[in-house]
mmCIF file of C-alpha atoms in Angstrom:
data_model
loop_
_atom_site.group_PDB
_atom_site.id
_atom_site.type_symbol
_atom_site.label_atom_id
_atom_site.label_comp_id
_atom_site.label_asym_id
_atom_site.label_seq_id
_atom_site.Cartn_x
_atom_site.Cartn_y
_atom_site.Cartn_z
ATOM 1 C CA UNK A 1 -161.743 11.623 7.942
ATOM 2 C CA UNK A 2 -163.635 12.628 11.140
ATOM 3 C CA UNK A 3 -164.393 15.847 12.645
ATOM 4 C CA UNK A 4 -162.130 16.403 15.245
ATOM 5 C CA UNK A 5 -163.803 18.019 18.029
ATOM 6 C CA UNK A 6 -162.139 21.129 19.288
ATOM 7 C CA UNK A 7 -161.968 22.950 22.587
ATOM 8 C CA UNK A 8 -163.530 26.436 22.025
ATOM 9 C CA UNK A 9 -162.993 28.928 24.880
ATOM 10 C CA UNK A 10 -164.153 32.252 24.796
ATOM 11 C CA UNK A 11 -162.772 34.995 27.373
ATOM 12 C CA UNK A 12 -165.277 37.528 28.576
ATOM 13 C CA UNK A 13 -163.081 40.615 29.723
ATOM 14 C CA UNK A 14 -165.546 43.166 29.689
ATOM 15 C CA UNK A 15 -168.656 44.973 31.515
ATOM 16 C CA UNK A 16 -171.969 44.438 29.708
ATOM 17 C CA UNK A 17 -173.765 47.712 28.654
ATOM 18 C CA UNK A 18 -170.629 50.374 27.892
ATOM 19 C CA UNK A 19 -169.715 48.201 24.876
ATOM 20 C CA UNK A 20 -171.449 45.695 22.875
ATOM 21 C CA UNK A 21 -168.771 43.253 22.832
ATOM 22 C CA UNK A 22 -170.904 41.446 25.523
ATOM 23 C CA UNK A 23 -173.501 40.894 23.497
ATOM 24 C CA UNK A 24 -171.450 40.312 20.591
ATOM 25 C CA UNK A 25 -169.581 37.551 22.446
ATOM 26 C CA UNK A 26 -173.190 35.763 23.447
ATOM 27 C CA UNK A 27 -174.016 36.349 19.688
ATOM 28 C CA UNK A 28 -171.087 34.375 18.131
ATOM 29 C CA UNK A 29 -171.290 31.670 21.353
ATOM 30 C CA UNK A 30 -174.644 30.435 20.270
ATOM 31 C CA UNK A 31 -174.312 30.592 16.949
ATOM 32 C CA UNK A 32 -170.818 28.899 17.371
ATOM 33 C CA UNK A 33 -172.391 26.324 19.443
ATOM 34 C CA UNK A 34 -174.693 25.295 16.287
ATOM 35 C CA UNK A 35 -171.008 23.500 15.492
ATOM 36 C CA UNK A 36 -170.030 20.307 17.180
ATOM 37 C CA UNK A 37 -167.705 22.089 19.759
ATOM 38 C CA UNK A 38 -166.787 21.737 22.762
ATOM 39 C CA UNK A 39 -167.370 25.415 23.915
ATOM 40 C CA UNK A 40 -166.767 26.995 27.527
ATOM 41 C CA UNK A 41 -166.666 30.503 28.481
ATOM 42 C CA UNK A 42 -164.647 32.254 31.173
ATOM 43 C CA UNK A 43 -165.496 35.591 32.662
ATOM 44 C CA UNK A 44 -162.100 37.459 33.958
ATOM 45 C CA UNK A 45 -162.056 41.337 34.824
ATOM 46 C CA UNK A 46 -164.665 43.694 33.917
ATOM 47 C CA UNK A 47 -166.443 40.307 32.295
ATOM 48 C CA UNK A 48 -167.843 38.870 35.497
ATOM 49 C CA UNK A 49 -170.258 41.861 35.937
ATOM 50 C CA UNK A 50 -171.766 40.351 32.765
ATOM 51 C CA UNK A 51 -173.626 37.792 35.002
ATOM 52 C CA UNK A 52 -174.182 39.797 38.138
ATOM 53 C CA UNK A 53 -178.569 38.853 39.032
ATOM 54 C CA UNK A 54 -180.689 41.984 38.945
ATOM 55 C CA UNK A 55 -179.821 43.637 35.808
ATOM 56 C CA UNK A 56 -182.776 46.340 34.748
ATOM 57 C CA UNK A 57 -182.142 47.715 31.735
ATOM 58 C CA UNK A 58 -185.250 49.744 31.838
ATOM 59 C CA UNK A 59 -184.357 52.917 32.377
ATOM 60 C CA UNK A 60 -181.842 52.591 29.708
ATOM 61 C CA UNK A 61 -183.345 52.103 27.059
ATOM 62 C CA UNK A 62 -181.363 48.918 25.762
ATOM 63 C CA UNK A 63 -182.126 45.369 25.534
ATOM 64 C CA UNK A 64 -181.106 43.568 28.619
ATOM 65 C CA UNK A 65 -179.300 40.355 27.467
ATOM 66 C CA UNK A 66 -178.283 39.120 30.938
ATOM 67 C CA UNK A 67 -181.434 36.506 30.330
ATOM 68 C CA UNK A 68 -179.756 34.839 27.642
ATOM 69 C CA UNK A 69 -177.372 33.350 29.599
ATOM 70 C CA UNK A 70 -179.636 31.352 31.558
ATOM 71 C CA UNK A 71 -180.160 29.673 27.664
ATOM 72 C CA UNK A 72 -176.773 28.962 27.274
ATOM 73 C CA UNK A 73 -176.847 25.102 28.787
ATOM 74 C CA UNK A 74 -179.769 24.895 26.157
ATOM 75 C CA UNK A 75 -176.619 25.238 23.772
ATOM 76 C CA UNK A 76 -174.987 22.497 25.298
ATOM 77 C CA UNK A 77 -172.617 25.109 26.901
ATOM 78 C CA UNK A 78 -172.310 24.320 30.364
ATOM 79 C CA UNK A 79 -168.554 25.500 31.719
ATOM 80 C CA UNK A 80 -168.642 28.955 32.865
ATOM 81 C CA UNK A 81 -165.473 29.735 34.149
ATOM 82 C CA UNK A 82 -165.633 32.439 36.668
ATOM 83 C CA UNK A 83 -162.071 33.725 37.984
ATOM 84 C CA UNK A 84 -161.915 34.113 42.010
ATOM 85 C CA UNK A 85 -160.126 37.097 41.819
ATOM 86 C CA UNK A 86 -161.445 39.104 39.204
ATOM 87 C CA UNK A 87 -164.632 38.953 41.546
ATOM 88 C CA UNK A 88 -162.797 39.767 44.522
ATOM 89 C CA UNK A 89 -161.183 42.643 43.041
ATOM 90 C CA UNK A 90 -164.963 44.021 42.455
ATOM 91 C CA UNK A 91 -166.328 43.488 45.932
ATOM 92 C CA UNK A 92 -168.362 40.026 44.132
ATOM 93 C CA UNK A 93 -168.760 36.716 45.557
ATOM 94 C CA UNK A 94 -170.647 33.776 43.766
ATOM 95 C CA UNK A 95 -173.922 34.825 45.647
ATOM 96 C CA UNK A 96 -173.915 38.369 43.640
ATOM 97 C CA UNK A 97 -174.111 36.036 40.224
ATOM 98 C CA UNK A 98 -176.586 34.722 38.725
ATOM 99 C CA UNK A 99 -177.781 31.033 38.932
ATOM 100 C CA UNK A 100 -176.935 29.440 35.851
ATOM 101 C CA UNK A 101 -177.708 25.462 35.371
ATOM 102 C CA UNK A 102 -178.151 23.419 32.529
ATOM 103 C CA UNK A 103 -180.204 20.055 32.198
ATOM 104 C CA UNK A 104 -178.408 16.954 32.043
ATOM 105 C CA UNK A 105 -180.726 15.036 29.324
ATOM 106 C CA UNK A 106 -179.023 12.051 30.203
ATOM 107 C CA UNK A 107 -179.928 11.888 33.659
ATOM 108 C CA UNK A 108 -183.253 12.434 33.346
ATOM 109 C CA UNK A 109 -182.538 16.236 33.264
ATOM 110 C CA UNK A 110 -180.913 16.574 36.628
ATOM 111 C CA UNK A 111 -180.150 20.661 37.123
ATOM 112 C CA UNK A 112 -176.853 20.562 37.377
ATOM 113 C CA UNK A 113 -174.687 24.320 37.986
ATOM 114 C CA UNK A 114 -172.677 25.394 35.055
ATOM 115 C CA UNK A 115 -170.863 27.847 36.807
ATOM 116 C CA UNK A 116 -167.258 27.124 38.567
ATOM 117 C CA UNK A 117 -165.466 29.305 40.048
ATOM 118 C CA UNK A 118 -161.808 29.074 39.781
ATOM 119 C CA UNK A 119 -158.701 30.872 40.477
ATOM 120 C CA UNK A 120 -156.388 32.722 38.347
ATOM 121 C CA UNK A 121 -153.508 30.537 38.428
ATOM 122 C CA UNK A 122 -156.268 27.468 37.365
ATOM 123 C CA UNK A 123 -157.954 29.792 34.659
ATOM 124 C CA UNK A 124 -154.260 30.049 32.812
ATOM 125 C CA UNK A 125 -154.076 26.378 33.022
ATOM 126 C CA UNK A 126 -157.604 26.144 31.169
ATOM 127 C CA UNK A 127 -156.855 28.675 28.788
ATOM 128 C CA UNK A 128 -153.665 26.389 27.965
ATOM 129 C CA UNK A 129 -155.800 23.537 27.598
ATOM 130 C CA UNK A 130 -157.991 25.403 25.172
ATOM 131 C CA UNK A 131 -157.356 24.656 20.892
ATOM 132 C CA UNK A 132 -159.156 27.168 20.613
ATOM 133 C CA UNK A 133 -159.452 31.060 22.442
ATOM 134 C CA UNK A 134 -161.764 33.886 21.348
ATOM 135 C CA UNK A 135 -161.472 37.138 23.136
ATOM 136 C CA UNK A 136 -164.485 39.778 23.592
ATOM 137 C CA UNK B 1 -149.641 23.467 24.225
ATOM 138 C CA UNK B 2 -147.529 26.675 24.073
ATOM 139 C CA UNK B 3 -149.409 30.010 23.714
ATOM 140 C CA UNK B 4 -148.358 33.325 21.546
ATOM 141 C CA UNK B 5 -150.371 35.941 23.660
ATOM 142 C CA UNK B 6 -150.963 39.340 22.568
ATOM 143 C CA UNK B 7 -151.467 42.781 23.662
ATOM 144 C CA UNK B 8 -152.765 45.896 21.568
ATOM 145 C CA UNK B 9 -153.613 48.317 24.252
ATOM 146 C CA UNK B 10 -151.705 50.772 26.337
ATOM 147 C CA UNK B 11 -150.748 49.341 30.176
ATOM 148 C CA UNK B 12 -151.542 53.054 31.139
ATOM 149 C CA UNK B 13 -154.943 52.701 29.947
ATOM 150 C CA UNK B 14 -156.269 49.226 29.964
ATOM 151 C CA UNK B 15 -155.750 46.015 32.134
ATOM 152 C CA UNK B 16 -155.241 43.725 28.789
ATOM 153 C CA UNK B 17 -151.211 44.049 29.671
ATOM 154 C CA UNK B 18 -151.684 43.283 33.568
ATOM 155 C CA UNK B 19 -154.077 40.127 32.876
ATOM 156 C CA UNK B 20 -152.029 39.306 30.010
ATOM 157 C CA UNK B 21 -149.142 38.828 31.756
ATOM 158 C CA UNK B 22 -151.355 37.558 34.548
ATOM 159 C CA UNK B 23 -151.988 34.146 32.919
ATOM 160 C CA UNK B 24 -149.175 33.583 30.988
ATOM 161 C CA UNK B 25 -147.719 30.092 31.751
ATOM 162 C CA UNK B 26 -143.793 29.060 31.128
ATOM 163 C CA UNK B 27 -143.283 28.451 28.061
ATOM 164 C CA UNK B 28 -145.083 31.093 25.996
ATOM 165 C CA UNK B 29 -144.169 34.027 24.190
ATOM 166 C CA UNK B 30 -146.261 37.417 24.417
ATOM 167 C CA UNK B 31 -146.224 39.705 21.476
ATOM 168 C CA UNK B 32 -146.849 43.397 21.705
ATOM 169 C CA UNK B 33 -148.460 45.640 18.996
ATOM 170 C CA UNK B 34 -150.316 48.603 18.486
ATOM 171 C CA UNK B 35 -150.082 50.477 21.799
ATOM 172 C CA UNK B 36 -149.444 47.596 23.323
ATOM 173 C CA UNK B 37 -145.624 48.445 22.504
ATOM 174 C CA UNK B 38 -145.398 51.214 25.127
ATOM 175 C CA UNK B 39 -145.364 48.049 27.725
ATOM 176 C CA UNK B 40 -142.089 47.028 26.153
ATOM 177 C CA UNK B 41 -140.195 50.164 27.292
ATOM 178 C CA UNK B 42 -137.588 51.088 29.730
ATOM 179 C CA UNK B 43 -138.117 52.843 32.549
ATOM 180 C CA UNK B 44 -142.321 52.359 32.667
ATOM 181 C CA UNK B 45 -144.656 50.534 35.135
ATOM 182 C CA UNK B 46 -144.591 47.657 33.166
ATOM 183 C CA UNK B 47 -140.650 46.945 32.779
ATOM 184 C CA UNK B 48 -140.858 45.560 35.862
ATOM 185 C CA UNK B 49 -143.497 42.628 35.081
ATOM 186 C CA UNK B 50 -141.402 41.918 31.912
ATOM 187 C CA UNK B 51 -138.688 41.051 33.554
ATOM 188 C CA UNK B 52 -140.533 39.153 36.332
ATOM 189 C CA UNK B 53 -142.122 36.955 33.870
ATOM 190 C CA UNK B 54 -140.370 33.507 34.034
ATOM 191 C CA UNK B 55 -139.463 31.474 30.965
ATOM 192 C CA UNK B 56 -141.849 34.141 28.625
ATOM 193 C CA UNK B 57 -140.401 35.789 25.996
ATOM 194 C CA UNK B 58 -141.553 38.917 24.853
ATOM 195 C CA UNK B 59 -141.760 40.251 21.730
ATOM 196 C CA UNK B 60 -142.532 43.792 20.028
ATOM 197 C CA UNK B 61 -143.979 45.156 17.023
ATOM 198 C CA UNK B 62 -141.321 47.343 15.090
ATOM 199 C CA UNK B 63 -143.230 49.763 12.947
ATOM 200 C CA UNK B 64 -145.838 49.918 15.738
ATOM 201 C CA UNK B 65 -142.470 51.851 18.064
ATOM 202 C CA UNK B 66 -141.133 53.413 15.181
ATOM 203 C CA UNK B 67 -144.706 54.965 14.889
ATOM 204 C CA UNK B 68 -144.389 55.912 18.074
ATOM 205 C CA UNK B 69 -141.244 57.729 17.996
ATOM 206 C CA UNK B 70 -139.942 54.885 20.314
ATOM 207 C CA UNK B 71 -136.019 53.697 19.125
ATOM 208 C CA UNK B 72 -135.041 49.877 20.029
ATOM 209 C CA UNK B 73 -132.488 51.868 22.696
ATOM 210 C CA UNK B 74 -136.109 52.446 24.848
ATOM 211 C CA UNK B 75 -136.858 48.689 24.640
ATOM 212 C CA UNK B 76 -136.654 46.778 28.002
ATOM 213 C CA UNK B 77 -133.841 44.765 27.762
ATOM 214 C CA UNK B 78 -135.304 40.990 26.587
ATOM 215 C CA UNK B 79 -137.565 41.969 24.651
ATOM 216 C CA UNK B 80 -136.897 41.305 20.781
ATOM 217 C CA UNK B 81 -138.437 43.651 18.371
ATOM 218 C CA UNK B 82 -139.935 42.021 15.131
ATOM 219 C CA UNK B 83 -141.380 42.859 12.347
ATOM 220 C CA UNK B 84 -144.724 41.728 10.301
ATOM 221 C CA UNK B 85 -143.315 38.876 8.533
ATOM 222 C CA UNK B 86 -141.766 37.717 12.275
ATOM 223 C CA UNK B 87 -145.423 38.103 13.884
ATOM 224 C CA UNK B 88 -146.598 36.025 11.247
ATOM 225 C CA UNK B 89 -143.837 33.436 12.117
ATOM 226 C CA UNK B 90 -144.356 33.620 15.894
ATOM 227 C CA UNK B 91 -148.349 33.147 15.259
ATOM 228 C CA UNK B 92 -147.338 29.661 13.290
ATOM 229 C CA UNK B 93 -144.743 28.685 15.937
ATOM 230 C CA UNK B 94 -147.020 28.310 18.992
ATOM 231 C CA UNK B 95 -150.066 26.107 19.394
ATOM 232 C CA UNK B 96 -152.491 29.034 19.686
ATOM 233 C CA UNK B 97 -153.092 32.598 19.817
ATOM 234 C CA UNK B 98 -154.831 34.251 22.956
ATOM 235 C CA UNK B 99 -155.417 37.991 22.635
ATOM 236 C CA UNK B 100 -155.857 40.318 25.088
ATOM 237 C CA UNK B 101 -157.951 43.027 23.112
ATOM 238 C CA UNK C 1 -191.837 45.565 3.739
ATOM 239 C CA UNK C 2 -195.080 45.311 5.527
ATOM 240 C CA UNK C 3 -197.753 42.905 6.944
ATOM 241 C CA UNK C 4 -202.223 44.295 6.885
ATOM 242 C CA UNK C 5 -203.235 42.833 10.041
ATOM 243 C CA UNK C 6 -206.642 44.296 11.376
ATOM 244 C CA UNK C 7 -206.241 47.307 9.533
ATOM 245 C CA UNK C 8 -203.117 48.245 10.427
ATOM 246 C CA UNK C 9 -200.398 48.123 8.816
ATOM 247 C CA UNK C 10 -196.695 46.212 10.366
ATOM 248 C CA UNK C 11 -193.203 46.628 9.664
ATOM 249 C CA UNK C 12 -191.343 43.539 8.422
ATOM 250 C CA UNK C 13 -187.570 43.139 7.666
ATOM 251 C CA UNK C 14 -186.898 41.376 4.078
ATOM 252 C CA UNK C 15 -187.375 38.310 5.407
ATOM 253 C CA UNK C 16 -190.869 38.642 6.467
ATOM 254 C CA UNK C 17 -189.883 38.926 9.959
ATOM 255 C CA UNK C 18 -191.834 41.249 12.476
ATOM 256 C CA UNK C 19 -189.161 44.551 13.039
ATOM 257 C CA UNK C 20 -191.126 44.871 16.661
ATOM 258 C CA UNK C 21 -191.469 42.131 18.670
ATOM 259 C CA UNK C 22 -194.373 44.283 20.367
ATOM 260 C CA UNK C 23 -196.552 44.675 17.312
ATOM 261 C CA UNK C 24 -197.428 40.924 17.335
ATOM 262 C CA UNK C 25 -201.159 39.871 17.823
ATOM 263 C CA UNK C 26 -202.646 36.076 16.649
ATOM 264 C CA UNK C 27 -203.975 37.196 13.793
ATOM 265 C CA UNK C 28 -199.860 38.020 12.901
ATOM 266 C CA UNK C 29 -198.970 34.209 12.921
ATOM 267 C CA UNK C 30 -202.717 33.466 10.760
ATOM 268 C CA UNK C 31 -201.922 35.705 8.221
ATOM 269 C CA UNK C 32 -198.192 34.679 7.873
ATOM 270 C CA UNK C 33 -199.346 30.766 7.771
ATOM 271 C CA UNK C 34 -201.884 31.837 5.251
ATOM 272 C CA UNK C 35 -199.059 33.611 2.852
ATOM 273 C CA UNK C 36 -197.020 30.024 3.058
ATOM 274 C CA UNK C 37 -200.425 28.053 2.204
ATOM 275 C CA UNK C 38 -200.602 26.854 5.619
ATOM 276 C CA UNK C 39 -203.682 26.427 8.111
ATOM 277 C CA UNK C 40 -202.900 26.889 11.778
ATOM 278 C CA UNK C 41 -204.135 23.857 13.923
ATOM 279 C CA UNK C 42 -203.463 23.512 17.669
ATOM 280 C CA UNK C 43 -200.571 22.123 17.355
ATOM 281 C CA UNK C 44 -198.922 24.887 15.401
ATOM 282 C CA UNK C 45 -199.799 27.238 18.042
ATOM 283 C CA UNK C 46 -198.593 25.207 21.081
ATOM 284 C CA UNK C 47 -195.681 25.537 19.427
ATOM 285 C CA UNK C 48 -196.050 29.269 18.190
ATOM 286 C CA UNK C 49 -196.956 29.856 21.939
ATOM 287 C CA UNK C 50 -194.053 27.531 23.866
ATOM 288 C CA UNK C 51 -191.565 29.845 21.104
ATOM 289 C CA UNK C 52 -192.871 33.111 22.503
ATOM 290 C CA UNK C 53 -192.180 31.894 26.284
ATOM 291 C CA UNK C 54 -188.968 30.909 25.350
ATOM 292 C CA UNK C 55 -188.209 34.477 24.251
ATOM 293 C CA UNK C 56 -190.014 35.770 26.837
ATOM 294 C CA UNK C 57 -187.851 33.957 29.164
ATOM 295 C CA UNK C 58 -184.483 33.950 27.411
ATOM 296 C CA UNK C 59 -184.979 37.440 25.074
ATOM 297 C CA UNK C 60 -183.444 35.101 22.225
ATOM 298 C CA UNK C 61 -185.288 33.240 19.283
ATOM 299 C CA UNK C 62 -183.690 29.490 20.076
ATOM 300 C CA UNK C 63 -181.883 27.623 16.920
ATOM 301 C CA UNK C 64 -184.106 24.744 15.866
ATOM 302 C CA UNK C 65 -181.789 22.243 17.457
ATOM 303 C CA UNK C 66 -182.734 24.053 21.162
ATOM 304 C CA UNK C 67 -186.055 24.159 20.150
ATOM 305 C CA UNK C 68 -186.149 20.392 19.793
ATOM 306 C CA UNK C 69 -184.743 19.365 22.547
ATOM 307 C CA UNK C 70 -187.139 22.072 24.612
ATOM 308 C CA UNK C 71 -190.171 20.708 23.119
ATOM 309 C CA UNK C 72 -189.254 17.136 23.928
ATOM 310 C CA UNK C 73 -188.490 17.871 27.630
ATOM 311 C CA UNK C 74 -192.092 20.064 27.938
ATOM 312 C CA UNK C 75 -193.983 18.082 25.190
ATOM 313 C CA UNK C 76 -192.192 14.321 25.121
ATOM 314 C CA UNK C 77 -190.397 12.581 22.681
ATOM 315 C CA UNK C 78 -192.944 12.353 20.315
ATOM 316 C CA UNK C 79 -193.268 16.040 19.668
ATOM 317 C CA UNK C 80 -189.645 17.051 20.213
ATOM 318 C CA UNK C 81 -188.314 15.691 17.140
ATOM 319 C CA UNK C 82 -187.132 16.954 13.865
ATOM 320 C CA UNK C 83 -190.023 14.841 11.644
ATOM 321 C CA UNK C 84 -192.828 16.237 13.620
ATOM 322 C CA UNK C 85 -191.695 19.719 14.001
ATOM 323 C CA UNK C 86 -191.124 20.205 10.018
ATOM 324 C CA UNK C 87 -194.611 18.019 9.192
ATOM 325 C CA UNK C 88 -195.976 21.172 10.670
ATOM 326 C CA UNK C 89 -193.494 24.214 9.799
ATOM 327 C CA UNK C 90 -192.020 22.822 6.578
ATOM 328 C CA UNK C 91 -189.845 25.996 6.218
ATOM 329 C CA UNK C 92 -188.264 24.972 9.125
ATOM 330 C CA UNK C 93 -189.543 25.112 12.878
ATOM 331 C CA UNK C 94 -186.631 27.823 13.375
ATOM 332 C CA UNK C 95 -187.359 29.607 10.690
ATOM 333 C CA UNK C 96 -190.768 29.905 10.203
ATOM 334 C CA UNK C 97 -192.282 29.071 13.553
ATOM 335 C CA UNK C 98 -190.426 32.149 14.760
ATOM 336 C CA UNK C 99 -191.457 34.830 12.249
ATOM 337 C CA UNK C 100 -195.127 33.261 13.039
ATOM 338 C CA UNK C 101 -194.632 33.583 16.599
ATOM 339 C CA UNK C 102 -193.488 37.586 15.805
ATOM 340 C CA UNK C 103 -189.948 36.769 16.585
ATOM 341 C CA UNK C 104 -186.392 37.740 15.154
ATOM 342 C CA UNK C 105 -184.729 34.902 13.085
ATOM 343 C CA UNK C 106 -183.384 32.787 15.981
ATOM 344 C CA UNK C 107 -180.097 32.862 17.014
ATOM 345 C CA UNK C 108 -177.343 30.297 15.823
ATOM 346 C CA UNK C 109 -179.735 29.794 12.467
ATOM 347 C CA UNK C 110 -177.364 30.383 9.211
#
């Protein structure tokens, strides 16, 4: 019998550095993705500060992870789901994100954006959708 | 596909409850546990987005209220209070679990 | 565990792996390649070298499937493939190009 290839969503509800479950969500993503999945992520509440550009851990003193994400369409995940109001609700728009693309191999590795911002109402329809849902 | 969703954390303290309920489609069932369960009671912020919720049914942990000193008579009306074995049941009824930790 | 590199001595974990990413100098990778009966040519190190831009980049060791497909795009097809990549690590590009290059054991390796 054939693998049957599942869709794998993982929701990202939380802010990166006061817990680790950000990290620990990245973690499990790219060692999940080692798996013939079809994996997205969404980023809903406190999650979409995970990928707000011009993190500096430095003064810190922990690792800043927000570069990994930019590695993610490496992984062959490219469907970021970012919800519209969750940004809203923290004074965000698209332009206080990061840039986050992935190469298309099969078009000559075309940068293509893997992020898509959606609204809540669409991001329940997803997370229906999903055979799949990990929370962090 | 139909969804079981759950909730472990207080609506007083976190937003799991509020998004929970948020993006839960028609159709779906959202079980609370843990103190998740204060959600399910009368007279609280939350009674009112219980009963708003069309065509979701809502379920509650009974030995997580009993822990809490909470009797069935406190439960929002609706909402059906079940025990482990029934959580276990609900989880293999629907299509998927999303959990709102 | 521990590595003698110029005198001084480095922390490993079990694996052989460097514990800080900061203690890493060349002569790290030689004597590592020299423990698994290997002799570093140029090619090793353009890919000991393209693995510590990738972390430098993405703060993550990739899984040898990522580091394929990476070397093919910078390197072309003939280098970014599984056959050439183990000729020269045979412990595994992952793996051992990695703990060479002074990084962790890359992420989404089991």
């Amino acid at each position: 019998m054939a693998e049957e290839i599942k869709n794998f969503l993982y929701l990202n509800r939380r802010a990166p550095y006061g817990t680790i479950y950000a990290w620990e969500s990245l973690e499990v993503v790219l060692i999940g993705a080692a798996f013939d999945q079809k994996v997205s992520l969404a980023f809903l509440d406190d999650g979409v500060f995970q990928i707000v550009k011009g993190q500096d851990t430095t003064g810190v003193d922990m690792k800043n992870f927000s570069p990994t994400y930019a590695a993610l369409g490496d992984y062959d995940v490219n469907q970021l789901y970012v919800e519209r109001e969750s940004l809203e609700e923290r004074g965000l728009t698209v332009d206080d994100l990061m840039h986050l693309t992935w190469e298309d191999e099969d078009e000559d590795w075309a940068e293509k954006d893997s992020i898509r911002v959606v609204s809540r109402a669409e991001l329940a329809k997803i997370i229906e959708q999903q055979d799949v849902v990990f929370s962090f | 596909m139909s969804e079981l969703h759950t909730v472990n954390k207080s609506p007083f303290e976190k937003s799991s409850f509020d998004s929970c309920v948020e993006h839960v489609l028609e159709g779906s069932a959202v079980l609370l546990y843990e103190d998740g369960v204060y959600a399910a009671i009368r007279g609280t912020a939350a009674e009112g987005k219980v009963k708003s919720a069309q065509g979701v049914k809502f379920y509650a942990l009974g030995p997580d209220l009993k822990a809490r000193g909470l009797s069935g008579e406190r439960v929002t009306d609706g909402v059906e209070i079940v025990d482990y074995a029934g959580f276990v049941d609900l989880a293999a009824e629907y299509d998927k679990v999303v959990a709102w930790v | 565990m521990a590595i003698e590199i110029e005198g001084k001595s480095l922390e490993t974990d079990e694996e052989g792996y460097l514990v800080n990413l900061k203690d890493w100098v060349p002569a790290v990778a030689d004597a590592m390649a020299k423990e698994d009966d290997l002799e570093l040519t140029e090619e090793h190190w353009e890919i000991i070298n393209f693995l510590r831009e990738y972390y430098e980049e993405y703060q993550i060791a990739p899984a040898v499937r990522v580091l394929t497909k990476a070397v093919g795009k910078r390197m072309g097809k003939d280098k970014g493939n599984s056959k050439y990549l183990y000729a020269l690590f045979p412990y595994g590009p992952g793996k051992q190009a990695c703990r060479f290059a002074g990084l962790p054991k890359p992420t989404g390796c089991i």
